[in-house]
DNA sequence: GCGGCCTCCTGACATTTGTCATGCGGAGTG
DNA sequence: CACTCCGCATGACAAATGTCAGGAGGCCGC
């Protein structure tokens, strides 16, 4: 019924990208029209080749899969995006779906399974790995306000309050208040543990 | 000249392992005799199949590549270990070499290149990715004493001093002294930034 | 065996935090 | 319009952390 599905493959790891390209090419109805090793390159390739489905790694240098997906959605609405990831953090899934991504799978699936999912997505359906979906639902929505999240993010690399205050253009007292409320909302022992928790749940 | 090289492939990501298996099988002189998705499984498979070369992912559930390599060295001295990794942290390389690993490459290499390296390793030579080697040399040796490193590691998840002291069976004052000296040695602003730095350089 | 380094401790102090009460203006909701 | 959040702030206090000075014992190399 359909002709072949034209694919863009983006992953910064040569080994994996190449291997994947070979494996997917074995499927009769899939053809890889472009490959990319970075976010910007993926975008450029997509513009040049207008693939039916873009298979993007979540973590790439330059711009991550979700950012690329956002741009693609605007420029090539017909191109479906499928995100593949090693570390399935709940928050990423949410961000990805908001960016209009049509599929989200961990790298633990087999190539056959991936091929099927590519077809599913190409047919206009969505596919989200059940386990990741369950995690995302379990993690729920972020209880943090925008400011709390922002301050927490600035605290992520261990910067002292003074520096956070400066970078966020807030008073030190305010920063401490936000951190304090974030910490208590997350049930953490201190801000650093809070950062860790928020990271795990994908809230930062 | 030599017969075929018998390989064990271990990586927790099905997609990658499968793809890799297929690609490497295309090489006439390479044959995959076993696959594993975790550290312990890799060990069990190695015992059962006694491969010539074990290609291990650095990060796997159960036991990481280096731990597996250590065990393999003891149990199957004839089996050469080649570590493949996504995130090339300098410290890992050092630990790996100490564990008797014969090769260490990032996943950014191509499959052809990997095949060559497998042959190199099988022939009894060593191979370390030049870029990773350069990084490792640049990062140098850890300036931390064993205790400092231990305490810093316990501080990694944001635990308060009291907890660290308990877990390390030290007094709180001692813990603070170790942390303090570690922080100053690393030139960090506080212990959390120090943890980050030490992580980056592979010293924890 | 002496000096140097590491480990482990104590105690005191300055600084950085976390916590709480409180206030004010704006946005959104009922 | 009253009410409730959020953003932003102050100030004050308690607790955790960082910094110094010092001291004792152990191990190693010279």
PDB file of C-alpha atoms in Angstrom, chain A residues 52 77 80 96 141 154 196:
ATOM      1  CA  UNK A  52       8.944  10.826   6.340  1.00  0.00           C
ATOM      2  CA  UNK A  77       5.029  19.405   9.670  1.00  0.00           C
ATOM      3  CA  UNK A  80       7.075  12.532  12.056  1.00  0.00           C
ATOM      4  CA  UNK A  96       9.024  15.441  24.013  1.00  0.00           C
ATOM      5  CA  UNK A 141       3.748  16.698  37.273  1.00  0.00           C
ATOM      6  CA  UNK A 154      21.118  27.409  38.857  1.00  0.00           C
ATOM      7  CA  UNK A 196      19.295  15.180  42.289  1.00  0.00           C
TER       8      UNK A 196
END
